[in-house]
Coordinates of C-alpha atoms (C1' of nucleotides) in Angstrom, one line a residue:
Chain Y
M1 CA -1.6 -7.0 26.5
T2 CA -2.2 -10.8 28.3
P3 CA 1.2 -12.2 28.7
P4 CA 1.3 -14.7 26.0
R5 CA 0.7 -18.4 27.0
T6 CA 2.4 -21.2 25.1
L7 CA 1.4 -24.5 23.4
P8 CA 1.1 -27.2 25.9
P9 CA 2.9 -30.5 25.7
V10 CA 1.2 -33.2 23.3
P11 CA 0.1 -36.5 24.8
S12 CA 1.3 -38.5 21.4
P13 CA 4.5 -37.0 20.1
R14 CA 3.3 -35.7 16.8
S15 CA 0.8 -36.8 14.2
I16 CA 3.5 -37.1 11.2
P17 CA 6.9 -38.2 12.4
V18 CA 10.0 -36.2 11.1
T19 CA 13.3 -38.0 11.6
I20 CA 15.6 -36.2 13.8
G21 CA 18.6 -38.2 15.1
A22 CA 17.5 -41.2 17.0
M23 CA 13.8 -42.0 16.4
D24 CA 11.6 -43.5 19.5
S25 CA 14.3 -42.4 22.1
S26 CA 11.7 -43.8 25.1
S27 CA 15.6 -44.0 26.8
T28 CA 16.1 -41.9 29.9
R29 CA 12.6 -41.2 31.5
S30 CA 11.2 -39.7 34.6
G31 CA 7.7 -39.2 35.3
G32 CA 6.6 -40.4 32.0
R33 CA 8.4 -37.8 29.9
T34 CA 12.1 -38.0 28.4
R35 CA 14.2 -35.1 29.1
R36 CA 14.5 -34.5 25.3
E37 CA 10.5 -33.9 25.0
A38 CA 10.8 -31.4 28.2
T39 CA 13.7 -29.5 26.2
R40 CA 11.7 -29.7 23.2
Q41 CA 8.8 -28.2 24.6
K42 CA 10.9 -25.3 26.2
L43 CA 11.9 -24.5 22.8
Y44 CA 8.3 -24.4 21.3
E45 CA 7.5 -22.1 24.0
A46 CA 10.4 -19.7 23.5
A47 CA 9.9 -19.8 19.9
V48 CA 6.4 -19.3 19.7
T49 CA 6.2 -15.9 21.6
L50 CA 9.5 -14.8 20.0
I51 CA 8.5 -15.6 16.3
A52 CA 4.8 -14.0 16.8
E53 CA 6.3 -10.8 18.2
Q54 CA 9.4 -10.4 15.3
G55 CA 8.4 -12.7 12.5
F56 CA 10.8 -16.0 11.8
S57 CA 13.5 -14.3 9.9
A58 CA 14.2 -11.6 12.7
T59 CA 14.1 -14.1 15.3
T60 CA 17.6 -15.4 15.9
V61 CA 18.3 -19.0 16.9
D62 CA 20.6 -17.5 19.6
E63 CA 17.7 -15.7 21.1
I64 CA 15.4 -18.8 21.0
A65 CA 17.8 -20.8 22.8
E66 CA 18.6 -18.2 25.5
R67 CA 14.8 -17.6 26.4
A68 CA 14.1 -21.1 26.6
G69 CA 17.4 -21.3 29.0
V70 CA 19.4 -23.8 27.0
A71 CA 22.5 -23.8 24.9
K72 CA 22.2 -23.1 21.1
G73 CA 23.7 -26.4 20.4
T74 CA 20.6 -28.0 22.1
V75 CA 18.4 -26.4 19.5
Y76 CA 20.3 -28.3 16.6
Y77 CA 20.6 -31.4 18.8
N78 CA 16.5 -31.5 19.1
F79 CA 15.7 -30.1 15.5
A80 CA 17.4 -30.2 12.1
S81 CA 17.2 -26.4 11.6
K82 CA 15.5 -23.4 12.3
S83 CA 12.9 -24.1 9.7
V84 CA 12.0 -27.4 10.8
L85 CA 11.8 -26.2 14.6
F86 CA 9.3 -23.8 13.1
E87 CA 7.2 -26.3 11.2
E88 CA 6.8 -28.5 13.8
L89 CA 5.9 -25.8 16.1
L90 CA 3.2 -25.0 13.2
R91 CA 1.8 -28.5 13.1
H92 CA 2.0 -28.8 16.9
G93 CA -0.4 -25.8 17.3
V94 CA -2.9 -26.4 14.4
G95 CA -3.3 -30.1 15.5
L96 CA -4.7 -28.5 18.9
L97 CA -6.6 -26.3 17.2
T98 CA -8.7 -28.3 14.9
A99 CA -9.0 -30.8 17.5
S100 CA -10.9 -28.1 19.7
L101 CA -12.8 -27.3 16.9
R102 CA -14.3 -30.6 15.8
E103 CA -14.7 -31.3 19.3
A104 CA -16.9 -28.5 19.7
A105 CA -19.0 -29.2 16.7
E106 CA -19.3 -33.0 17.6
Q107 CA -20.2 -32.0 21.4
T108 CA -23.1 -29.9 19.6
A109 CA -24.4 -32.8 17.8
R110 CA -24.4 -35.1 20.5
D111 CA -26.6 -32.7 22.5
G112 CA -28.8 -32.8 19.2
G113 CA -28.2 -28.8 18.4
S114 CA -28.6 -27.4 15.2
K115 CA -26.0 -26.4 12.5
V116 CA -26.2 -22.9 13.5
D117 CA -25.5 -24.3 17.1
A118 CA -22.6 -26.1 15.8
L119 CA -21.1 -22.9 14.4
D120 CA -21.8 -20.9 17.4
A121 CA -20.0 -23.5 19.3
M122 CA -17.3 -23.6 16.8
I123 CA -16.7 -19.7 17.2
R124 CA -16.6 -20.0 20.7
A125 CA -14.0 -22.8 20.7
G126 CA -12.1 -20.6 18.3
L127 CA -12.3 -17.8 20.4
G128 CA -11.3 -19.9 23.2
F129 CA -7.9 -21.2 21.8
I130 CA -6.7 -17.8 20.4
A131 CA -7.5 -16.3 24.2
R132 CA -5.1 -19.2 25.5
Y133 CA -2.5 -19.2 22.6
P134 CA -2.5 -15.7 21.2
A135 CA 1.1 -15.7 20.2
F136 CA 0.7 -19.0 18.0
T137 CA -2.6 -17.3 16.3
Q138 CA -0.5 -14.2 15.7
L139 CA 2.4 -16.3 14.3
Y140 CA 0.1 -18.4 11.9
V141 CA -1.8 -15.4 10.6
A142 CA 1.7 -13.5 9.8
E143 CA 3.0 -16.4 8.0
L144 CA -0.6 -18.2 6.3
W145 CA -0.3 -16.1 3.1
R146 CA 3.4 -15.9 2.2
T147 CA 4.7 -17.6 -0.7
N148 CA 8.1 -19.0 -1.8
R149 CA 9.1 -20.4 1.7
A150 CA 10.4 -23.2 2.9
W151 CA 7.5 -24.3 4.7
Q152 CA 4.9 -23.7 2.3
S153 CA 3.5 -27.0 1.7
T154 CA 3.2 -27.4 5.7
L155 CA 1.1 -24.3 5.9
M156 CA -1.0 -25.3 2.9
V157 CA -1.9 -28.8 4.7
V158 CA -2.4 -27.0 8.0
R159 CA -4.9 -24.2 6.6
R160 CA -6.8 -27.1 5.0
E161 CA -7.3 -28.7 8.0
V162 CA -8.6 -26.0 9.8
V163 CA -11.0 -24.4 7.2
A164 CA -12.1 -27.9 6.4
A165 CA -13.6 -28.6 9.9
I166 CA -15.7 -25.4 9.5
E167 CA -16.6 -26.4 5.8
D168 CA -17.8 -29.6 6.9
V169 CA -20.4 -28.2 9.0
L170 CA -21.7 -25.7 6.5
R171 CA -22.0 -28.6 4.0
D172 CA -24.0 -30.8 6.5
G173 CA -26.2 -28.1 7.1
V174 CA -26.9 -27.6 3.2
A175 CA -27.7 -30.8 2.9
S176 CA -30.3 -31.2 5.7
G177 CA -31.8 -28.1 4.4
E178 CA -30.6 -25.9 7.2
F179 CA -28.7 -23.7 5.2
S180 CA -29.8 -22.0 1.8
D181 CA -27.9 -23.9 -0.6
E182 CA -26.9 -20.7 -2.5
I183 CA -24.3 -20.0 0.0
D184 CA -20.8 -20.7 -1.2
V185 CA -19.1 -22.8 1.2
Q186 CA -15.4 -22.5 1.0
L187 CA -15.8 -18.7 0.7
T188 CA -18.3 -18.6 3.6
A189 CA -15.8 -20.9 5.8
A190 CA -12.9 -18.3 4.9
A191 CA -15.0 -15.4 5.8
L192 CA -15.9 -17.2 9.4
V193 CA -12.4 -17.7 9.9
G194 CA -11.5 -14.1 9.3
M195 CA -14.2 -13.0 11.5
V196 CA -13.2 -14.7 14.3
L197 CA -9.4 -14.6 14.0
V198 CA -9.4 -10.5 13.4
A199 CA -12.1 -9.8 16.3
A200 CA -10.2 -12.2 18.5
L201 CA -6.8 -10.6 18.0
D202 CA -8.3 -7.0 18.5
W203 CA -9.9 -8.2 21.5
Q204 CA -6.6 -9.7 22.7
S205 CA -4.6 -6.2 22.0
F206 CA -6.7 -3.7 22.3
Q207 CA -9.6 -4.8 24.9
P208 CA -8.1 -7.8 27.1
E209 CA -10.3 -7.1 29.9
R210 CA -13.6 -7.9 28.1
S211 CA -14.7 -11.9 28.8
L212 CA -15.0 -14.4 26.5
D213 CA -18.9 -14.5 26.9
D214 CA -18.9 -11.0 26.0
V215 CA -17.1 -11.3 22.8
H216 CA -18.7 -14.4 21.8
A217 CA -22.2 -12.9 21.9
A218 CA -21.0 -9.7 19.7
L219 CA -20.0 -12.2 16.9
S220 CA -23.1 -14.5 17.6
R221 CA -25.2 -11.5 16.8
L222 CA -23.2 -10.8 13.5
L223 CA -23.3 -14.4 12.2
Q224 CA -27.4 -14.5 12.9
G225 CA -27.8 -11.2 11.1
R226 CA -29.3 -9.6 14.2
V227 CA -27.4 -6.5 13.2
S228 CA -30.1 -4.7 11.6
G229 CA -33.1 -4.1 13.3
R230 CA -34.3 -2.3 16.5
G231 CA -32.2 -3.1 19.8
Chain Z
M1 CA -2.2 -16.6 -8.7
T2 CA -2.7 -13.4 -10.3
P3 CA 0.7 -11.3 -11.0
P4 CA 0.7 -9.0 -8.1
R5 CA -0.2 -5.7 -9.2
T6 CA 1.5 -2.7 -7.3
L7 CA 0.5 0.4 -5.6
P8 CA 0.0 3.5 -8.0
P9 CA 1.6 6.6 -7.1
V10 CA -0.2 9.4 -5.0
P11 CA -1.2 12.7 -5.9
S12 CA -0.2 14.4 -2.6
P13 CA 2.9 12.7 -1.3
R14 CA 2.2 11.6 2.2
S15 CA -0.1 12.9 4.9
I16 CA 2.7 12.8 7.6
P17 CA 5.7 14.2 6.4
V18 CA 9.2 12.3 6.9
T19 CA 12.5 14.1 6.7
I20 CA 14.3 12.5 4.2
G21 CA 17.3 14.5 3.0
A22 CA 15.8 17.6 1.1
M23 CA 12.2 18.2 1.9
D24 CA 9.6 20.0 -0.4
S25 CA 11.9 19.2 -3.2
S26 CA 9.4 20.8 -6.0
S27 CA 12.5 21.5 -7.8
T28 CA 13.0 19.5 -11.3
R29 CA 9.6 18.5 -12.7
S30 CA 8.2 17.5 -16.1
G31 CA 4.9 16.5 -16.5
G32 CA 4.0 17.2 -13.1
R33 CA 6.0 14.5 -11.5
T34 CA 9.7 14.8 -10.2
R35 CA 12.0 12.1 -11.4
R36 CA 12.7 11.3 -7.6
E37 CA 8.9 10.2 -7.5
A38 CA 8.9 8.1 -10.4
T39 CA 12.0 6.6 -8.9
R40 CA 10.5 6.2 -5.2
Q41 CA 7.5 4.6 -7.0
K42 CA 9.5 2.1 -8.8
L43 CA 11.0 1.2 -5.3
Y44 CA 7.6 0.7 -4.1
E45 CA 6.4 -1.6 -6.5
A46 CA 9.6 -3.7 -6.2
A47 CA 9.5 -3.5 -2.2
V48 CA 5.8 -4.3 -2.0
T49 CA 6.0 -7.5 -3.8
L50 CA 9.5 -9.0 -2.4
I51 CA 8.2 -7.8 1.1
A52 CA 4.8 -9.5 0.7
E53 CA 6.5 -13.0 -0.9
Q54 CA 9.3 -13.1 1.9
G55 CA 8.7 -10.8 5.1
F56 CA 10.3 -7.8 6.0
S57 CA 13.7 -9.5 7.4
A58 CA 14.1 -11.7 4.6
T59 CA 14.2 -9.1 1.8
T60 CA 17.4 -7.4 0.9
V61 CA 18.1 -4.0 0.0
D62 CA 20.0 -5.4 -2.9
E63 CA 16.7 -7.4 -4.2
I64 CA 14.6 -4.4 -3.8
A65 CA 17.2 -2.2 -6.0
E66 CA 17.6 -5.1 -8.4
R67 CA 13.7 -5.4 -9.3
A68 CA 13.3 -2.0 -9.2
G69 CA 16.3 -1.9 -12.0
V70 CA 18.0 0.8 -9.8
A71 CA 21.4 1.0 -8.2
K72 CA 21.6 0.2 -4.4
G73 CA 22.9 3.9 -3.7
T74 CA 19.8 5.1 -5.3
V75 CA 17.6 3.5 -2.6
Y76 CA 19.6 5.3 0.1
Y77 CA 19.5 8.4 -1.8
N78 CA 15.8 8.3 -1.9
F79 CA 15.2 6.6 1.9
A80 CA 17.0 7.1 4.9
S81 CA 16.8 3.2 5.7
K82 CA 15.1 -0.1 4.9
S83 CA 12.6 0.6 7.5
V84 CA 11.9 4.0 6.3
L85 CA 11.2 3.0 2.7
F86 CA 8.7 0.3 4.3
E87 CA 6.9 2.6 6.8
E88 CA 6.3 4.9 3.9
L89 CA 5.1 2.1 1.6
L90 CA 2.8 1.0 4.6
R91 CA 1.3 4.8 4.5
H92 CA 1.2 5.1 1.3
G93 CA -1.0 1.9 0.5
V94 CA -3.5 2.4 3.6
G95 CA -4.0 6.1 2.4
L96 CA -5.3 4.6 -0.7
L97 CA -7.7 1.9 1.0
T98 CA -9.3 4.2 3.6
A99 CA -9.8 6.9 0.6
S100 CA -11.2 3.9 -1.1
L101 CA -13.6 2.9 1.7
R102 CA -14.7 6.4 2.8
E103 CA -15.5 7.2 -0.7
A104 CA -17.8 4.0 -1.2
A105 CA -19.6 5.0 2.2
E106 CA -20.1 8.9 0.9
Q107 CA -21.3 7.6 -2.5
T108 CA -24.1 5.3 -1.2
A109 CA -25.1 8.3 1.1
R110 CA -25.3 10.6 -1.9
D111 CA -27.4 8.2 -3.5
G112 CA -29.8 7.8 -0.6
G113 CA -28.7 4.4 0.4
S114 CA -29.2 2.8 3.7
K115 CA -26.6 2.1 6.0
V116 CA -26.6 -1.7 5.1
D117 CA -26.0 -0.5 1.8
A118 CA -23.0 1.6 2.6
L119 CA -21.5 -1.4 4.4
D120 CA -22.1 -3.6 1.5
A121 CA -20.7 -0.9 -0.7
M122 CA -17.6 -0.8 1.5
I123 CA -17.3 -4.6 1.1
R124 CA -16.8 -4.2 -2.3
A125 CA -14.6 -1.6 -2.3
G126 CA -12.3 -3.9 0.2
L127 CA -12.8 -6.6 -2.0
G128 CA -12.0 -4.5 -4.8
F129 CA -8.7 -2.8 -3.2
I130 CA -7.6 -6.5 -2.2
A131 CA -7.9 -7.4 -5.8
R132 CA -6.0 -4.9 -7.3
Y133 CA -3.1 -5.2 -4.6
P134 CA -3.2 -8.5 -3.1
A135 CA 1.0 -7.7 -2.0
F136 CA 0.4 -4.9 -0.5
T137 CA -2.8 -6.6 1.7
Q138 CA -0.9 -9.7 2.6
L139 CA 2.0 -7.5 3.7
Y140 CA -0.3 -5.5 5.7
V141 CA -1.9 -8.7 7.5
A142 CA 1.6 -10.2 8.1
E143 CA 2.7 -7.1 10.0
L144 CA -0.6 -5.9 11.6
W145 CA -0.4 -7.7 14.9
R146 CA 3.3 -8.1 15.5
T147 CA 4.7 -6.1 18.6
N148 CA 8.3 -4.7 19.3
R149 CA 9.1 -3.4 15.7
A150 CA 10.4 -0.5 14.7
W151 CA 7.2 0.7 12.7
Q152 CA 4.7 -0.3 15.5
S153 CA 3.4 3.2 15.6
T154 CA 3.0 3.6 12.2
L155 CA 0.9 0.4 12.3
M156 CA -1.3 1.8 15.1
V157 CA -2.3 4.7 13.2
V158 CA -2.8 3.0 9.9
R159 CA -4.9 0.5 11.7
R160 CA -7.5 3.1 13.2
E161 CA -7.6 4.8 9.8
V162 CA -9.1 1.7 8.7
V163 CA -11.3 0.5 11.4
A164 CA -12.6 4.0 12.2
A165 CA -13.7 4.5 8.4
I166 CA -16.3 1.1 9.1
E167 CA -16.9 2.2 12.8
D168 CA -18.1 5.6 11.7
V169 CA -20.8 4.0 9.4
L170 CA -21.9 1.7 12.4
R171 CA -22.2 4.3 14.8
D172 CA -24.2 6.4 12.3
G173 CA -26.7 3.3 11.8
V174 CA -27.1 2.6 15.7
A175 CA -27.6 6.6 15.8
S176 CA -30.5 6.5 12.8
G177 CA -31.8 3.3 14.5
E178 CA -31.2 1.0 11.6
F179 CA -28.6 -1.1 13.4
S180 CA -29.5 -2.4 16.8
D181 CA -27.9 -0.4 19.6
E182 CA -26.9 -3.7 21.2
I183 CA -24.3 -4.2 18.8
D184 CA -20.8 -3.9 19.4
V185 CA -19.5 -1.0 17.3
Q186 CA -15.4 -2.2 17.9
L187 CA -15.5 -5.4 17.9
T188 CA -18.2 -5.7 14.6
A189 CA -15.9 -3.7 12.6
A190 CA -12.9 -5.7 13.5
A191 CA -14.9 -8.6 12.5
L192 CA -15.9 -7.2 9.4
V193 CA -12.4 -6.3 8.4
G194 CA -11.4 -10.2 8.9
M195 CA -14.2 -11.3 7.0
V196 CA -13.3 -9.3 4.0
L197 CA -9.7 -9.8 4.4
V198 CA -9.4 -13.7 4.9
A199 CA -12.3 -14.3 2.4
A200 CA -10.7 -12.2 -0.1
L201 CA -7.0 -13.6 0.0
D202 CA -8.6 -17.1 0.1
W203 CA -10.3 -16.0 -3.3
Q204 CA -7.0 -14.5 -4.7
S205 CA -4.9 -17.5 -3.4
F206 CA -7.2 -20.5 -4.2
Q207 CA -10.1 -19.3 -6.6
P208 CA -8.4 -16.4 -8.7
E209 CA -10.8 -17.3 -11.6
R210 CA -13.9 -16.0 -9.7
S211 CA -15.6 -12.7 -10.2
L212 CA -15.6 -9.8 -8.3
D213 CA -19.2 -9.9 -8.0
D214 CA -19.5 -13.6 -7.0
V215 CA -17.3 -13.0 -4.2
H216 CA -19.3 -10.0 -3.2
A217 CA -22.6 -11.9 -3.5
A218 CA -21.5 -14.4 -0.9
L219 CA -20.4 -12.2 1.5
S220 CA -23.4 -9.9 1.2
R221 CA -25.4 -13.0 1.9
L222 CA -23.1 -13.8 4.9
L223 CA -23.7 -10.0 6.4
Q224 CA -27.4 -10.0 5.8
G225 CA -28.2 -13.3 7.7
R226 CA -29.3 -14.6 4.7
V227 CA -27.3 -18.1 5.6
S228 CA -29.9 -19.7 7.2
G229 CA -33.2 -20.9 6.1
R230 CA -34.5 -22.3 2.7
G231 CA -32.6 -21.9 -0.6
Chain W
dG1 C1' 28.0 -52.2 46.9
dT2 C1' 31.9 -50.3 44.5
dT3 C1' 34.3 -49.2 40.2
dT4 C1' 33.7 -48.9 35.2
dT5 C1' 31.7 -47.9 31.0
dT6 C1' 28.3 -45.9 27.9
dG7 C1' 25.9 -42.7 25.5
dA8 C1' 22.1 -39.4 25.2
dA9 C1' 21.8 -34.9 26.1
dC10 C1' 24.0 -30.4 26.6
dT11 C1' 27.2 -27.0 25.7
dG12 C1' 29.6 -22.7 24.0
dA13 C1' 33.4 -21.1 21.3
dC14 C1' 34.2 -20.8 16.4
dT15 C1' 33.5 -20.4 11.1
dG16 C1' 31.9 -18.9 7.0
dG17 C1' 28.7 -16.2 4.8
dT18 C1' 25.5 -12.4 4.4
dC19 C1' 23.8 -8.0 4.8
dA20 C1' 22.6 -3.1 6.0
dG21 C1' 24.7 0.9 5.2
dT22 C1' 28.7 4.1 3.3
dG23 C1' 31.8 6.5 0.5
dC24 C1' 32.5 8.6 -3.9
dA25 C1' 33.6 9.7 -8.4
dA26 C1' 32.1 9.9 -12.8
dA27 C1' 27.9 9.5 -15.7
dA28 C1' 23.3 11.1 -17.1
dA29 C1' 19.5 13.7 -16.9
dC30 C1' 17.2 17.8 -16.7
Chain T
dG1 C1' 25.2 23.9 -13.0
dT2 C1' 22.4 21.4 -10.2
dT3 C1' 19.8 17.3 -9.3
dT4 C1' 19.8 12.4 -9.4
dT5 C1' 21.7 8.2 -10.7
dT6 C1' 25.2 4.7 -11.3
dG7 C1' 28.8 1.4 -10.0
dC8 C1' 31.3 -0.9 -7.1
dA9 C1' 34.1 -1.4 -3.4
dC10 C1' 34.3 -1.3 1.4
dT11 C1' 33.3 -2.3 6.6
dG12 C1' 31.6 -4.1 10.7
dA13 C1' 27.5 -6.2 12.9
dC14 C1' 25.2 -10.3 12.9
dC15 C1' 23.7 -15.0 12.5
dA16 C1' 22.9 -20.5 11.1
dG17 C1' 24.9 -24.1 11.7
dT18 C1' 29.2 -26.9 13.6
dC19 C1' 31.9 -29.6 16.4
dA20 C1' 35.1 -31.3 20.0
dG21 C1' 34.4 -31.5 24.3
dT22 C1' 31.7 -32.4 29.0
dT23 C1' 28.1 -34.1 32.0
dC24 C1' 25.8 -37.5 34.6
dA25 C1' 22.6 -41.1 35.1
dA26 C1' 21.6 -45.6 34.6
dA27 C1' 23.9 -50.1 33.0
dA28 C1' 27.5 -53.6 33.1
dA29 C1' 31.2 -56.0 35.2
dC30 C1' 33.3 -57.5 39.0

DNA sequence: GTTTTTGAACTGACTGGTCAGTGCAAAAAC
DNA sequence: GTTTTTGCACTGACCAGTCAGTTCAAAAAC
């Protein structure tokens, strides 16, 4: 098991602003980042690994504060509640993932690659993301199909973002005739997500010594139907 | 969302016996099933849906008892603890899944089908299982990659059972020359599990009106690389 | 340039509530 | 008459969220 890396700070705070205490506190800054931002970052880092390991309910706010090296009160000074901390963490992480996927697809398009190439590039980007932030990925998978939870709507939004990035490429491919028009875009996109997700988590958990290239090659082969047939 | 169906009783209690109060209570039976077994069954059914919805920690023993229509004391008369109830539930469910997968593979072999046919049959069996027991599947996915939990070892055992069933078919296929000997058996098996898992959960959650055949066809197409190319 | 004030950020003890697990006598089931 | 279930009161640990008070760097006052 690799030491779980955590999510990096984000340049522009967050896409969907959430009112927490004073907005736009461009107050005390040093080195371009406010003290608050640094603290929130530490809390994200602590929370993501703890929740990935134990789940949301089993993780206490005291634990998060302790791992972040901060007093409990600070958690509540920075986030309205435990759930809000978690929701912002989700948005933060998924934002990074979708950006990475779309960037991969666009780069391929710029290079004049086919849609299969784009899909392949997105698989690689997905694997890269999971390798960098395994804890976040774990947490995301674990919460994705839960129902009756406070952050249900956040999850839906965030899920659509990821799946839509893949669906767009599939649809373009069908439109251009590169893909069969008999494929089921939504279901295929979900299946691809699952393929990468589970393979990557298996990789990280059980054979972390293998290289990204290696794992990517195995999935490419599966995607392109080069499984049957002579070696 | 379909009303979540629950796991059926199992003929032979459990593969790995766990000491809970009196062992081997073949005592009072009627119609081949003891009263205790019926109660345990009700508790499994209540627990599986609640834990799938809310997670293990967020689900209280009082809730489980209430939904099962049973007194709290009865839970502890039948299971040593909340975790033990959960672990037995896991073993119970995964036992059914692996049996179903292996049965599908064997049936194909008996009919003289190829290894691709066997894989295809297993995908169908997997989809069928998930459609029947969506709550169990949710719960399984949510817990599978967690670390530092009491039932960690149970999960590992149970994971291997499922993946091994698929790996066996892949290995046989490579040995007989039907599959390329360049495929990565372990990683491909994980990817297949992920493909079916995520596609099926997407199906159940967002387009439950579709038929199993329909979903199966979409995944078959993906598996056999019939995605690119003309319709 | 020294003193005073301000306020954002942080602290940690405390509170009110929740929940796993216990104990047990009486009832029901078999 | 033995096994299983019930109902319910109880305990002790744990935990989300609160709040009165502290810190300190920068701004204001002089």
